[in-house]
XYZ file of C-alpha atoms in Angstrom:
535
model
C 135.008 105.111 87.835
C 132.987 107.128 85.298
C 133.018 106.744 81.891
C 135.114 109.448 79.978
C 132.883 112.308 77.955
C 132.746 112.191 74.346
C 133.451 114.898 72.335
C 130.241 113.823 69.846
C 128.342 113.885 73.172
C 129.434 117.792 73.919
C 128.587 118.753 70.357
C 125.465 117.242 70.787
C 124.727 118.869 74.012
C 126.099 122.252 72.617
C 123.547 121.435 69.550
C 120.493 121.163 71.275
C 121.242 124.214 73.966
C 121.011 125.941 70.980
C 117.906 124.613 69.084
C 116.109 124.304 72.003
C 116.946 127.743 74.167
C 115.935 128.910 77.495
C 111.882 129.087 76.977
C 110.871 132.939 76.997
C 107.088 131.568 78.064
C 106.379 128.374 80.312
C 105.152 126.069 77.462
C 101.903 125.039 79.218
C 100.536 128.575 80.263
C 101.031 129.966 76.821
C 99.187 126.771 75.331
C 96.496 127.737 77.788
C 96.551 131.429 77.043
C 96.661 131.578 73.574
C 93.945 128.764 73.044
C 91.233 130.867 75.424
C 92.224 133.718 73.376
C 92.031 132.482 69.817
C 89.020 130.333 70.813
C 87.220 133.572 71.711
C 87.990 134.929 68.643
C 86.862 131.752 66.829
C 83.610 131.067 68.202
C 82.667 134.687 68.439
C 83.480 134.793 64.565
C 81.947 131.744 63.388
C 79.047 131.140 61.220
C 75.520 130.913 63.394
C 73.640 128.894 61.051
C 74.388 126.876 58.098
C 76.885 127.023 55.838
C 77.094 126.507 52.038
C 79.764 124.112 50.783
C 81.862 120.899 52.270
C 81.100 123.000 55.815
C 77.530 122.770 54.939
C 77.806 119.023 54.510
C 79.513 118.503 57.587
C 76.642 120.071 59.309
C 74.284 117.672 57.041
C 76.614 114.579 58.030
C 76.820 115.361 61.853
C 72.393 115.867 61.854
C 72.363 112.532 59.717
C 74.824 110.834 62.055
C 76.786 108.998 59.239
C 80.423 108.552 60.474
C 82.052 107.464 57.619
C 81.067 108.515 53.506
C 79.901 105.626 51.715
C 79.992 107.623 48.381
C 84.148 108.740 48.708
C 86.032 107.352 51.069
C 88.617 109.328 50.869
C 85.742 112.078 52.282
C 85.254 110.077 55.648
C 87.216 111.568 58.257
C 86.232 109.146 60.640
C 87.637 111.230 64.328
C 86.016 114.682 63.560
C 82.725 113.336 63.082
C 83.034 110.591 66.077
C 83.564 113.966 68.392
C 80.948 116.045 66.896
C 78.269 113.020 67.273
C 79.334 112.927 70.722
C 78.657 116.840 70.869
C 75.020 116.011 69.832
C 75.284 113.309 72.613
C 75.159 116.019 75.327
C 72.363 117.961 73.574
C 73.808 120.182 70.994
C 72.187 120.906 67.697
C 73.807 119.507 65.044
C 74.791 122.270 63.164
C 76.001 124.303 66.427
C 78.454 120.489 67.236
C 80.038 120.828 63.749
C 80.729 124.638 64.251
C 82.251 124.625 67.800
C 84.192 121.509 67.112
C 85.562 123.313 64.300
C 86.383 126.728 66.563
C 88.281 125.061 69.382
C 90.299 122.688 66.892
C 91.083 125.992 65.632
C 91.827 127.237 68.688
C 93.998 124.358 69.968
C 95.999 124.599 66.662
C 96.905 128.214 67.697
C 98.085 127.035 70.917
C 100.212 124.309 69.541
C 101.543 126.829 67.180
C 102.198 129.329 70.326
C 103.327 126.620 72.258
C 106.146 125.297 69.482
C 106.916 128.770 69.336
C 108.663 129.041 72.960
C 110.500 125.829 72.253
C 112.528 127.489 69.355
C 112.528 131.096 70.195
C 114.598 133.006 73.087
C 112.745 136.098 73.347
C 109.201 137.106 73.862
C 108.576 139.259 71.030
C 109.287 136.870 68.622
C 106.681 134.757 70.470
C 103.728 136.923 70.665
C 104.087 138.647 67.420
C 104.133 135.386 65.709
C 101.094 133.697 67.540
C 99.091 137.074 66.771
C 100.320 135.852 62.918
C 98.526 132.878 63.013
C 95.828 133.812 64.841
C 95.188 135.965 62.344
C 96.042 134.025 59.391
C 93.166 133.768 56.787
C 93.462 130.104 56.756
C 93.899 129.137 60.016
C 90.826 131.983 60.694
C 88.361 131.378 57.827
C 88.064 127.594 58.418
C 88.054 127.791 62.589
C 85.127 130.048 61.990
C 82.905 127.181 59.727
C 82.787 123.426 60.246
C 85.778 122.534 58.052
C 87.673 118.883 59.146
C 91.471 120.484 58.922
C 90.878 122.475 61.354
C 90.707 119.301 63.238
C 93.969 118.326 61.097
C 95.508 120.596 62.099
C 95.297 120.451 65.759
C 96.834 117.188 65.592
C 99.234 118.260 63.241
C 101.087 121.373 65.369
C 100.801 118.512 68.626
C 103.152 115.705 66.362
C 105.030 118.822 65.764
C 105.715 119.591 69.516
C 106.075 115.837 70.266
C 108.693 115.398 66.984
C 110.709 118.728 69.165
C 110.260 117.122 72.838
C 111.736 113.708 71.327
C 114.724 115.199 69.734
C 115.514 117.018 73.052
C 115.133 114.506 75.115
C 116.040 110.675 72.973
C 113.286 109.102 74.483
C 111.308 106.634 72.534
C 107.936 106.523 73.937
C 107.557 110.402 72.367
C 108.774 108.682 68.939
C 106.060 106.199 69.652
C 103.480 109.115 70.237
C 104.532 111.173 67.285
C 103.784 108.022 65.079
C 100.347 107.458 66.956
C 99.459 111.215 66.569
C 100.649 110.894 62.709
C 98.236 107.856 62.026
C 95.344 109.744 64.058
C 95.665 112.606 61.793
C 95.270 110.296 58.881
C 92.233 108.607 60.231
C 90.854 112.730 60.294
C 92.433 113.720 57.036
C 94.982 112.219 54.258
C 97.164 114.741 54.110
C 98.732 113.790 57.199
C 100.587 110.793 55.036
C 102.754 114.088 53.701
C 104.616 113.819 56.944
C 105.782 110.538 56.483
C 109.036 111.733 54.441
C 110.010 114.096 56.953
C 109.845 111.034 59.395
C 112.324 108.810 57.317
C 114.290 111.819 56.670
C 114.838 112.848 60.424
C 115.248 109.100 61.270
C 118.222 108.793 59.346
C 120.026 112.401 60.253
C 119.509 111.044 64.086
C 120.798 107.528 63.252
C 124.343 109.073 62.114
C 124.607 111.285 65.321
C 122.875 109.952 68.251
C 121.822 106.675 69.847
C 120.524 104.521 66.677
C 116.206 104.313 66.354
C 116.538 100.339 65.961
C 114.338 97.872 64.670
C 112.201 97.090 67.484
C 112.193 101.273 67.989
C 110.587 101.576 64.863
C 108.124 98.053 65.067
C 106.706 99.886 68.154
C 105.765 103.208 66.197
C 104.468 101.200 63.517
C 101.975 99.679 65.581
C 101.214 103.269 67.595
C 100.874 104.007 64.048
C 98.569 101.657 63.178
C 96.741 102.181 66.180
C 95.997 105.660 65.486
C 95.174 105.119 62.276
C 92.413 102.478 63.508
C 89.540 104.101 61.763
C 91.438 104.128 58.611
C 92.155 100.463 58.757
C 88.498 99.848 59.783
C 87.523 101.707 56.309
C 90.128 99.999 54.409
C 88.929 96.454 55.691
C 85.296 97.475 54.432
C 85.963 98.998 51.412
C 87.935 96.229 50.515
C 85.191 94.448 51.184
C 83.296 96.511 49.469
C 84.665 96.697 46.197
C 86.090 93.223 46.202
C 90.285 94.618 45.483
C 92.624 96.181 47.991
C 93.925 98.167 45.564
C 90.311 99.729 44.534
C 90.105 100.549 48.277
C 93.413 101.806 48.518
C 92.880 104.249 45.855
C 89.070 105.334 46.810
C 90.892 105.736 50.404
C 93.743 108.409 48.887
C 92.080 110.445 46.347
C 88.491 109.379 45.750
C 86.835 111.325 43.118
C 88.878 114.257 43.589
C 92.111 111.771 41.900
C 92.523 114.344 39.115
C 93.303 116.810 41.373
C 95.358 114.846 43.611
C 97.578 114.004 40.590
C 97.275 117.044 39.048
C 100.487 118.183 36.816
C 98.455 121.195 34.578
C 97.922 124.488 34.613
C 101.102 124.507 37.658
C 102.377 128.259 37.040
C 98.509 129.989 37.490
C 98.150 127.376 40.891
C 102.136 127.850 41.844
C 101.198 131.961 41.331
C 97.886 131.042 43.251
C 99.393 129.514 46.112
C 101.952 132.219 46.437
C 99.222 135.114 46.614
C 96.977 133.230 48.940
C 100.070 133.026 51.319
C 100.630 137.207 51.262
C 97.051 136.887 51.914
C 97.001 135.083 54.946
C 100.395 137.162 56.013
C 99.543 140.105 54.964
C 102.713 141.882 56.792
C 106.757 142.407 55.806
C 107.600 140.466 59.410
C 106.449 137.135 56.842
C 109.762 137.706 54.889
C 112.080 136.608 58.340
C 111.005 133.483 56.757
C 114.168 133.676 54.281
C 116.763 134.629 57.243
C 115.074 132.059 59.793
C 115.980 129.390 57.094
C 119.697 130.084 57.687
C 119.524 130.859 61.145
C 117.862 127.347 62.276
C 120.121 125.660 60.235
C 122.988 127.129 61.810
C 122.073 127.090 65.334
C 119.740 124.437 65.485
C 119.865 120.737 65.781
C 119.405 119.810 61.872
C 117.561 116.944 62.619
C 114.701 119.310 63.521
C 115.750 121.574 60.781
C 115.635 118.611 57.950
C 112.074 117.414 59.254
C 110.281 120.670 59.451
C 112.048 121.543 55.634
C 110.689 117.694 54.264
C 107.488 118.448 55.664
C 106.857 121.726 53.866
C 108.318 120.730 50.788
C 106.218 117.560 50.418
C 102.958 120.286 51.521
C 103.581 122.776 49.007
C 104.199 120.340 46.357
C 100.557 118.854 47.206
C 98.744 122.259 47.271
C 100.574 123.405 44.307
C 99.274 120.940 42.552
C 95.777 120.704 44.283
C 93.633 122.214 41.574
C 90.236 122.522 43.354
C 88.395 126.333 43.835
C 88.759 126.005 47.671
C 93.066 125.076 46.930
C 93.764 127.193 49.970
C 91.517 125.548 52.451
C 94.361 122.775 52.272
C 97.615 125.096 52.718
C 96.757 125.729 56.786
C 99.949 123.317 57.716
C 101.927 124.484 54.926
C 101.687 127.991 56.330
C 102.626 126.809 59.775
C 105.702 125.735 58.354
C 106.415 128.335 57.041
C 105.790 130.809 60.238
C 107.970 128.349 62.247
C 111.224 130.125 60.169
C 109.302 133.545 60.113
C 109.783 133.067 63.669
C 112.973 131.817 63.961
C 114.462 134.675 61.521
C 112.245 137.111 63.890
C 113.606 136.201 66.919
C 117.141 136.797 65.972
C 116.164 140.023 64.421
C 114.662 140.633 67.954
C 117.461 139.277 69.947
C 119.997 141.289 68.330
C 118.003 144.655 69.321
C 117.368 146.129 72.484
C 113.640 145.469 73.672
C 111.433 148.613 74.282
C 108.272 150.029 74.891
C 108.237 151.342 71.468
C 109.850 148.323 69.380
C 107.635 146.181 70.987
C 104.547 148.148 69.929
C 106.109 148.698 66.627
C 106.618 144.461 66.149
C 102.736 143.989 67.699
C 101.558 146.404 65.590
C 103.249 144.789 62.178
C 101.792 141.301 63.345
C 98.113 142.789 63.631
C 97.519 144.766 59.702
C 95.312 141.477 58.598
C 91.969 142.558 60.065
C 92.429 145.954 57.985
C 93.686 143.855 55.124
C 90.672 141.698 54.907
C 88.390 144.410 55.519
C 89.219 146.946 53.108
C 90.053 143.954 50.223
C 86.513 143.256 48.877
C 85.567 147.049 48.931
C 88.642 147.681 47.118
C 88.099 144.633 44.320
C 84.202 145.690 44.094
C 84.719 149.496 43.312
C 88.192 149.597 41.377
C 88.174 145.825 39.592
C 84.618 144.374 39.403
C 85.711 142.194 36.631
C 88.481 140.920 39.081
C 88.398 136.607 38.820
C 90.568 136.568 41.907
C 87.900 134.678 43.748
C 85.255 132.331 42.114
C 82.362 135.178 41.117
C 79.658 132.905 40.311
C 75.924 134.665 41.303
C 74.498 133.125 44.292
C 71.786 134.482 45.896
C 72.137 135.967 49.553
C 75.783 135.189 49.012
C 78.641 138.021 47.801
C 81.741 135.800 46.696
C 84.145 138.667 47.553
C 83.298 138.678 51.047
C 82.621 134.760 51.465
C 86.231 133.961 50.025
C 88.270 137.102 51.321
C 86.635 138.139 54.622
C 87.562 135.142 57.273
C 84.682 135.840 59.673
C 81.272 134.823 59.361
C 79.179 136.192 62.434
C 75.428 137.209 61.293
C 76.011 135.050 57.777
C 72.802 133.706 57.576
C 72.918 133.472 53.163
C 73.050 129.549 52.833
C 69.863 129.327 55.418
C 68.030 131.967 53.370
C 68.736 130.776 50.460
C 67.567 126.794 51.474
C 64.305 128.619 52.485
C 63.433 130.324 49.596
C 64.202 127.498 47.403
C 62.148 125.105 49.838
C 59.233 127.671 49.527
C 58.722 129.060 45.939
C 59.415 125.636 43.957
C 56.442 123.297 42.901
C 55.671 120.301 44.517
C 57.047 117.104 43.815
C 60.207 117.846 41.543
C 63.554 116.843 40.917
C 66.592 119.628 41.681
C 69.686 119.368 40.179
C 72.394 121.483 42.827
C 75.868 121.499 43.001
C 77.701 120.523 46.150
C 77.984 123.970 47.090
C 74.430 124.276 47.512
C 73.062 121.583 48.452
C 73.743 121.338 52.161
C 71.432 123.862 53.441
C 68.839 122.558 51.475
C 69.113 118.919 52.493
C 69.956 119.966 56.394
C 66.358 121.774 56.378
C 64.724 118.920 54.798
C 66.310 116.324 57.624
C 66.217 118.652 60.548
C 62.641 120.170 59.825
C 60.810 118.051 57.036
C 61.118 120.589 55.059
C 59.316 119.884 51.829
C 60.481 116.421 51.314
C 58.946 116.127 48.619
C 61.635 117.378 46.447
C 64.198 115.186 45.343
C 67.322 115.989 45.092
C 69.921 114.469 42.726
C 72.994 112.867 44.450
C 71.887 112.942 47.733
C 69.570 109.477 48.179
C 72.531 108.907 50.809
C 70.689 111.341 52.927
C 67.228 111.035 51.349
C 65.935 108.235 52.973
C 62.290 108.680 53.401
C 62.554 108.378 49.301
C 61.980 105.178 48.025
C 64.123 104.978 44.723
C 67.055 107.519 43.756
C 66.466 109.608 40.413
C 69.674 109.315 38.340
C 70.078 112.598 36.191
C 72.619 110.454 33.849
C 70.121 108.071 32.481
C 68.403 109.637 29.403
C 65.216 108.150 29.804
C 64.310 109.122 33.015
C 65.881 113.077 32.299
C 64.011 113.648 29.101
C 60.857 112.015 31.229
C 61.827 114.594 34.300
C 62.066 117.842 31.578
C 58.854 117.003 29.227
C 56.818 117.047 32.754
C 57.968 120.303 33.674
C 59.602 118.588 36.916
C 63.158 119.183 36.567
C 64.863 122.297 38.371
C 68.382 123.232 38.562
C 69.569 125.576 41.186
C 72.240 127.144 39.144
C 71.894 128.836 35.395
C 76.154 128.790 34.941
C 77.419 126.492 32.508
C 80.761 126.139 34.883
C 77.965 125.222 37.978
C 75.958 122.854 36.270
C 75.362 119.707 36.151
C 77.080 118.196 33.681
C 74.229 116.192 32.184
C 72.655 119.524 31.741
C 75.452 121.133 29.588
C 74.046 120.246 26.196
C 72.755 122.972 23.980
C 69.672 121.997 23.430
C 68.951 122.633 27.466
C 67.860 125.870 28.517
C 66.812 127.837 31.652
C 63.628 129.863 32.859
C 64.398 131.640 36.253
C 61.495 130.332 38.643
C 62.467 132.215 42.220
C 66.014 131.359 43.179
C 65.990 128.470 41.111
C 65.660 127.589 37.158
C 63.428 125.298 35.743
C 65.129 122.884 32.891
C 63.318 123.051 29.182
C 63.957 121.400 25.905
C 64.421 124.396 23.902
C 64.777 122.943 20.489
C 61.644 122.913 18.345
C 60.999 119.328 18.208
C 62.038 119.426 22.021
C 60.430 116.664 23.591
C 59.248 119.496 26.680
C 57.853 121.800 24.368
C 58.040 125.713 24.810
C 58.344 126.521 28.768
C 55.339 127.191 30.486
């Protein structure tokens, strides 16, 4: 005799036919698709050289084969560089590992995203116009085409996301168990994965009241996936603890690092808030963005609100970070915030699409809508160069063989060869055996020439006896002694003549600059100046 139906059980049913329709692409073959596609794109875009910046160190930590950061922890991102040093493994240069690692992370994220895309949306349209979205996205596009760990991040992100959907269609635990795993792995590669972690205990609790309970033994299990995939991590943690000699000093260096002011950040919220909203026109640079509003209140209504509550926690708990995140490169960190964010773009699309009749024309019309970006980032630094050269929308700070407008607003970087350029003209024009003082935007290319070619080794360069190893002691620009020693010899360069790029032990007034090729040499310029009058 078999068991009478519930009526919970229909409503339940009735729920997920709805959040989880008939798929308008086979799941797999648009993964497949779209990641060919958008890893053509990448790799085809991406930088050939080296880059300036946290890419640039990548590059320098891949070539030096250090797999965690001994200097910030919260900096290692253990998994990215494991894969790239097995990239170098089968014979790639260094530089080239970072860079395609970086492109096909990229690429995988957009097939996640694509992927996600048919389990939520019923027609086509919908589909394709928002993949070609965030294909084209700014962020998603700009860091696939440098070495940049979120893209990595990412990638791992979008898949929890598909796993999170597959386990609230189907109830069974071993996807729960994944989810968790892929959750921990993606803090092992980057913190911000630890956002997510609301949205888990949030979701838990809506399925508790309506389905088959997530018990105790349930949730042990996707601990310990957890834990598992966050083995790296725990590695770290056990030898920074170590280390420093307190779990709670490793804990924090593991969180935030140096960058803690920024990760607790509560200033200056309205210009980051107005920021944050501008890079995300940027990056959607199309009215089909604003379905976003309408796709809120359509996947509450028709889809199962467990999904609905975890996708909301996890973009509220991602905007508050980047929001907050007051660092010049804020919107390398809103990639997953955005993908939240095109999820209801989607949703409200589809059910704009549903509701009209497809067409050769409509459908051209919607392609056409989801493909204005290119033009967009094109025509923007032409536009900010002749009509608002004073513009501070990007960071304008002078650096040679770079323009800032096109670095920050142009997501592509074939045939950008600046940072290499400019590590070889500051490797041949500066005297021989000197100190340089460089920020850590330019210091990458310099140091990656110096490892990869021996390069003038000879130059020292402050903050980087980590990589400097053929250098017997480290010169430490905050000790007076050895600084005043450094400047009276005439043997102290800084690569940078901005008061907001220097060094900070080279801020006081008494310091001054004498351009000596692409780099400044440091002088005492007061009259009893222990340097003496430049020479």
């Amino acid at each position: 005799m078999t068991a009478p139906v519930k009526r919970s059980d229909i409503r339940a049913a009735v729920d997920r036919g709805r959040a989880f329709p008939r798929r308008p692409f086979h799941p797999v073959l648009i993964h497949l698709v779209t990641t060919v596609v958008a890893g053509v794109l990448y790799y085809a875009t991406a930088i050939p050289g080296l880059a300036w910046g946290d890419s640039g160190n990548v590059q320098v930590r891949v070539l030096s084969g250090i797999i965690h950061d001994p200097d910030d922890p919260s900096r290692s991102h253990i998994p990215f560089y494991v894969m790239a040093s097995a990239l170098t493994r089968l014979g790639v240069e260094p530089h080239r590992a970072a860079t395609l690692l970086s492109a096909f992370a990229g690429a995988v994220t957009i097939g996640n995203v694509a992927c996600i895309l048919t389990l939520l949306c019923r027609t086509r349209r919908a589909v394709v116009a928002a993949t070609i979205l965030s294909m084209f996205s700014h962020s998603i596009w700009s860091l696939a085409a440098v070495p940049e760990v979120m893209t990595l991040s990412s990638a791992l992100f979008t898949f929890e996301l598909i796993v999170i959907i597959l386990f609230l269609k189907r109830g069974e635990r071993a996807l729960l168990c994944l989810a968790f795993f892929l959750n921990g792995l993606g803090a092992a590669t980057h913190n911000m994965a630890v956002l997510t972690c609301p949205a888990y205990v949030v979701m838990l609790f809506a399925h508790n009241r309506r389905e088959t309970p997530v018990g105790g033994r349930d949730i042990a299990m996707g601990i310990a996936a957890w834990v598992v995939g966050a083995a790296p991590l725990v590695w770290l943690f056990i030898k920074t603890s170590t280390a420093t000699g307190s779990a709670t000093a490793a804990l924090s260096d593991m969180l935030a690092g140096r960058f803690a002011f920024a990760v607790f950040n509560t200033g200056s919220l309205p210009r980051l808030f107005l920021r944050t909203v501008a890079y995300t026109v940027y990056s959607f640079p199309t009215p089909l963005i604003f379905c976003a509003v309408t796709g809120c209140a359509h996947l509450w209504r028709r889809a199962d609100r467990r999904m609905m509550l975890f996708v909301s926690m996890a973009l509220l708990f991602q905007g508050l970070f980047v929001a907050r995140y007051n660092v010049p490169d804020q919107h390398t960190f809103m990639a997953q915030m955005l993908i939240l964010l095109l999820l209801f773009a989607a949703v409200g699309l589809d059910e704009f699409c549903e509701a009209r009749p497809a067409g050769i024309v409509p459908t051209a019309a919607l392609i056409a809508l989801a493909c204005p970006a290119i033009l967009v980032y094109s025509a923007t630094p032409h536009f900010l160069r002749r009509y608002w050269p004073e513009s501070t929308v990007v960071p304008t700070r002078f650096i040679p063989h770079r323009d800032s407008l096109d670095w920050f607003l142009k997501p592509w970087r074939n045939g950008d060869d600046g940072a290499q350029r400019f590590a070889r003209d500051v490797l041949r024009d500066i005297p021989s055996n000197v100190v340089l003082a460089v920020d850590s935007t330019l210091m990458p290319p310099i140091l990656y020439l110096q490892i990869d070619e021996e390069l003038r080794r000879d130059v020292q360069i402050v903050s980087a006896h980590t990589y400097q190893t053929w250098l017997p002691d480290e010169f430490r620009l905050d000790e007076p002694a050895a600084r005043n020693e450094a400047i009276a010899a005439g043997r102290l360069y800084s690569g940078t003549d901005d008061s907001s790029a220097l060094n900070p032990h080279l801020r006081d007034p008494r310091y001054s600059f004498r351009p000596s090729g692409v780099v400044f040499l440091v002088f005492d310029s007061t009259p009893d100046g222990s340097s003496g009058a430049p020479r």
